[in-house]
GROMACS .gro file of C-alpha atoms in nm:
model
  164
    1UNK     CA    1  -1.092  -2.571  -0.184
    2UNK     CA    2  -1.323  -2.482  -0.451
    3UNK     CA    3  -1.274  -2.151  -0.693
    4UNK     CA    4  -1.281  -1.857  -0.610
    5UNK     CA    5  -1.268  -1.545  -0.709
    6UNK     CA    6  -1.157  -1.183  -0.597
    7UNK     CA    7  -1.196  -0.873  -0.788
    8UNK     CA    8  -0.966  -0.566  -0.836
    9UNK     CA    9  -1.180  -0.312  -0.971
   10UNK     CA   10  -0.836  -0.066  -0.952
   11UNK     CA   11  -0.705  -0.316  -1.205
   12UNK     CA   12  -0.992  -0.378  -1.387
   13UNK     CA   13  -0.889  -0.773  -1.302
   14UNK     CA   14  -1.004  -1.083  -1.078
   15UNK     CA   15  -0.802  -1.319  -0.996
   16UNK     CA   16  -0.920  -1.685  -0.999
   17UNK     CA   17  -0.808  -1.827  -0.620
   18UNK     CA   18  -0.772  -2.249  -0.593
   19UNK     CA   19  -0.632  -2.249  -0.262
   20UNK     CA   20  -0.628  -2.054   0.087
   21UNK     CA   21  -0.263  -1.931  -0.003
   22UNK     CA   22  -0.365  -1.769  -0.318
   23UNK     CA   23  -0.679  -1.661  -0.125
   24UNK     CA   24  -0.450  -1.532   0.137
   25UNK     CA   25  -0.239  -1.332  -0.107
   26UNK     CA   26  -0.505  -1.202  -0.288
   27UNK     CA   27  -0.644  -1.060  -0.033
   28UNK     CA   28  -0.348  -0.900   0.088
   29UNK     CA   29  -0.332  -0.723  -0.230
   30UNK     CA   30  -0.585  -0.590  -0.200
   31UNK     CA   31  -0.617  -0.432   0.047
   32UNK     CA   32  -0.292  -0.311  -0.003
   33UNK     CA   33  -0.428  -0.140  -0.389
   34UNK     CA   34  -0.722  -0.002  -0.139
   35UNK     CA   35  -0.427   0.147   0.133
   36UNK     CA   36  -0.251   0.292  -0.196
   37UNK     CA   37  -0.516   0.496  -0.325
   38UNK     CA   38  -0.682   0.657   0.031
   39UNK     CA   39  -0.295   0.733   0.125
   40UNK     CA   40  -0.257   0.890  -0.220
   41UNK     CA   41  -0.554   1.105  -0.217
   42UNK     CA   42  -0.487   1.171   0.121
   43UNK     CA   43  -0.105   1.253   0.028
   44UNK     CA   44  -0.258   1.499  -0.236
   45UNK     CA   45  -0.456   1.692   0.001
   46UNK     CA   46  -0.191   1.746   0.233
   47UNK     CA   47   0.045   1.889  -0.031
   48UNK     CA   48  -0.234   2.125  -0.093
   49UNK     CA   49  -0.307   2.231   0.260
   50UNK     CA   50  -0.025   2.122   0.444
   51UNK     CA   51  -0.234   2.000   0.751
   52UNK     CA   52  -0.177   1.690   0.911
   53UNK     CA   53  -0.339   1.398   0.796
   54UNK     CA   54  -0.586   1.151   1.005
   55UNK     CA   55  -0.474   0.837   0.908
   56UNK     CA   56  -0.743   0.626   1.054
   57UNK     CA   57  -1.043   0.856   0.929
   58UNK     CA   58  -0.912   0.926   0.576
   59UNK     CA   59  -0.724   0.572   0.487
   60UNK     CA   60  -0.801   0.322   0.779
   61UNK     CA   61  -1.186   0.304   0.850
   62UNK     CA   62  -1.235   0.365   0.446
   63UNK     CA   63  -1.007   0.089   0.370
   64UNK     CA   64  -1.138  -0.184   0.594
   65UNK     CA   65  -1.522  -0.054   0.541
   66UNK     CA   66  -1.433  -0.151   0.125
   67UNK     CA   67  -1.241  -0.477   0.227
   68UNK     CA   68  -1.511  -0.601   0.458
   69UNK     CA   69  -1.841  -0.472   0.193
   70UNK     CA   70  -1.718  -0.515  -0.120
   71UNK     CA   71  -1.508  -0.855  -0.222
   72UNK     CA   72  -1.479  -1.087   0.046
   73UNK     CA   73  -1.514  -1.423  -0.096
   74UNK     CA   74  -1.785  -1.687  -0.007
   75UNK     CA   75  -1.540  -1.879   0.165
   76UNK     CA   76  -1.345  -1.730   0.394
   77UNK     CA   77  -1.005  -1.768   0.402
   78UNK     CA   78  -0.849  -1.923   0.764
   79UNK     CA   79  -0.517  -1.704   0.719
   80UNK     CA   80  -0.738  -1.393   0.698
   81UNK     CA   81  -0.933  -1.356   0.999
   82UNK     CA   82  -1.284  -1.179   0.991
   83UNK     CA   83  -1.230  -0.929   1.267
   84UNK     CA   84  -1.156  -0.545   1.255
   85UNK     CA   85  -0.894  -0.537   1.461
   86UNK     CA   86  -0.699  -0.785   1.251
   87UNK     CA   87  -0.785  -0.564   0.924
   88UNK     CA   88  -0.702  -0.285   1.078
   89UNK     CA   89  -0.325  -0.398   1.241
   90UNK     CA   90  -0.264  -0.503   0.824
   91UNK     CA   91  -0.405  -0.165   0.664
   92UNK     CA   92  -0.194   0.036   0.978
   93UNK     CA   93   0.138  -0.160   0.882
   94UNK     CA   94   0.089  -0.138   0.528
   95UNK     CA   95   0.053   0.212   0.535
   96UNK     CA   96   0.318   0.274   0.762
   97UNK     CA   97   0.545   0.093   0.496
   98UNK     CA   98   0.401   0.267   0.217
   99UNK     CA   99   0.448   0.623   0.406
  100UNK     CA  100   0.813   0.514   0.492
  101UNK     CA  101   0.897   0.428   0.157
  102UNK     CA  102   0.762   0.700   0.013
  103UNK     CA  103   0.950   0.960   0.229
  104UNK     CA  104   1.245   0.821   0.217
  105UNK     CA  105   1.230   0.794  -0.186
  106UNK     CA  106   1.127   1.146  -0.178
  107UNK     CA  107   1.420   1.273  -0.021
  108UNK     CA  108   1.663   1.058  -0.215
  109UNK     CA  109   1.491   1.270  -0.516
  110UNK     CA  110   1.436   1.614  -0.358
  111UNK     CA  111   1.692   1.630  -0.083
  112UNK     CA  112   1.675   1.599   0.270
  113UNK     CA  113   1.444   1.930   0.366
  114UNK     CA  114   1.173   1.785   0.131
  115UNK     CA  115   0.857   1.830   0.330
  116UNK     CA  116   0.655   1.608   0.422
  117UNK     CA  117   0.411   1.446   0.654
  118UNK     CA  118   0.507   1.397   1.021
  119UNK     CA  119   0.505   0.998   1.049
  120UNK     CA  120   0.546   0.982   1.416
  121UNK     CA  121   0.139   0.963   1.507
  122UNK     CA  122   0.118   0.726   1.201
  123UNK     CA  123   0.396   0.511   1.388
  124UNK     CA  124   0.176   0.534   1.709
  125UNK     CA  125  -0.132   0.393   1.589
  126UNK     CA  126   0.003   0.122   1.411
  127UNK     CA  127   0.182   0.044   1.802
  128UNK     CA  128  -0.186   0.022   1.944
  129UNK     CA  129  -0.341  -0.136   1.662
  130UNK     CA  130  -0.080  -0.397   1.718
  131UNK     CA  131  -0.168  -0.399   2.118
  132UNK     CA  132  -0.535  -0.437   2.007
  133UNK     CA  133  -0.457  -0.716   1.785
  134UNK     CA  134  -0.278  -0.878   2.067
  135UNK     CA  135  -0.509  -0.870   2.299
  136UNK     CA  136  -0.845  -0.951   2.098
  137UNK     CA  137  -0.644  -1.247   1.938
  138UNK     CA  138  -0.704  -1.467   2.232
  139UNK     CA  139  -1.040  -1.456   2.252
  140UNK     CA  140  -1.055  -1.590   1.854
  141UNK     CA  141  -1.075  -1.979   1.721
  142UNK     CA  142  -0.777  -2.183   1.635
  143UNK     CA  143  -0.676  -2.471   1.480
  144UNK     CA  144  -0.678  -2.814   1.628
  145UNK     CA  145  -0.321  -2.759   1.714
  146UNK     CA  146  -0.378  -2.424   1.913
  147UNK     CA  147  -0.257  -2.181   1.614
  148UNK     CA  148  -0.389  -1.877   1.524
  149UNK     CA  149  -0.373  -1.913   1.091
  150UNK     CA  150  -0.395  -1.550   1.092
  151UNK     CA  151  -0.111  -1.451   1.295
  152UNK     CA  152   0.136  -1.509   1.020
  153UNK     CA  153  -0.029  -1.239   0.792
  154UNK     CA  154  -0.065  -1.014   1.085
  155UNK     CA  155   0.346  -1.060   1.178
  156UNK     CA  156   0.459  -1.043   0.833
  157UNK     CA  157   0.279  -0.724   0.734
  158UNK     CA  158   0.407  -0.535   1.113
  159UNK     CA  159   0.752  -0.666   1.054
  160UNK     CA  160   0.737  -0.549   0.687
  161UNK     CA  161   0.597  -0.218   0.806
  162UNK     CA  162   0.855  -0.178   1.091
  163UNK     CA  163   1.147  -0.248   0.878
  164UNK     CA  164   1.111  -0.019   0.645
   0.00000   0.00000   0.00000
């Protein structure tokens, strides 16, 4: 693999990638920087309002719309598959573990009767963006061996998410 190189304007960094691993992870990063801030911002407003946040419009779409147009590399990398629906099952399950951490920090600070937001919808769509991903997996390339490179990412990041 030649270089590459991704850029995390959060950081003000890049990172130089020389294989599809380091490709791989730093591409999970970030996305997962890009998750961090729309679910902060979005955080913020709730406190403010207290109405209940829409995941997919606010953090979601956003997130995978800057993934997809801003610093995918030349080359793509074959564990990160160029399809919505995969994007979107990583961005769901990394939020859901970000949410889930957060709350449950929060009420090891605050107490138990800390509010905050209802997780059960956010729990719900990362279910169906994990159906989706299921089914539109089929129809995508694999390897000469009949694996799907991608599918490690995508089970990693929902068992992450669903263990937290």
């Amino acid at each position: 693999m030649t270089e590459e190189r991704i850029e995390f304007l959060q950081r003000g960094e890049h990172i130089v990638c020389w294989s599809e691993e380091e490709m791989a992870i730093a591409q999970l990063r970030l996305l997962k920087d890009y998750v961090d801030a729309h679910a902060d911002e979005l955080y913020r407003q709730w406190r403010q309002t207290s109405s209940e946040p829409d995941w997919r419009i606010f953090v979601v779409l956003p997130v995978v719309q800057l993934f997809k147009g801003w610093n995918l590399p030349k080359r793509m990398c074959r564990y990160f598959a160029d399809h919505d629906t995969f994007y979107e099952l990583v961005v769901w399950a990394e939020l859901v573990r970000l949410m889930n951490t957060t709350r449950k920090m929060m009420k090891q600070i605050h107490g138990k009767d800390t509010p905050f937001p209802q997780l059960k919808e956010l729990h719900r769509s990362l279910m169906l963006a994990k159906d989706r991903y299921e089914i539109e997996k089929g129809t995508w390339s694999t390897n000469r061996f009949g694996i799907l490179e991608c599918e490690m990412v995508a089970q990693d990041a929902f068992s992450m998410a669903m263990s937290t």
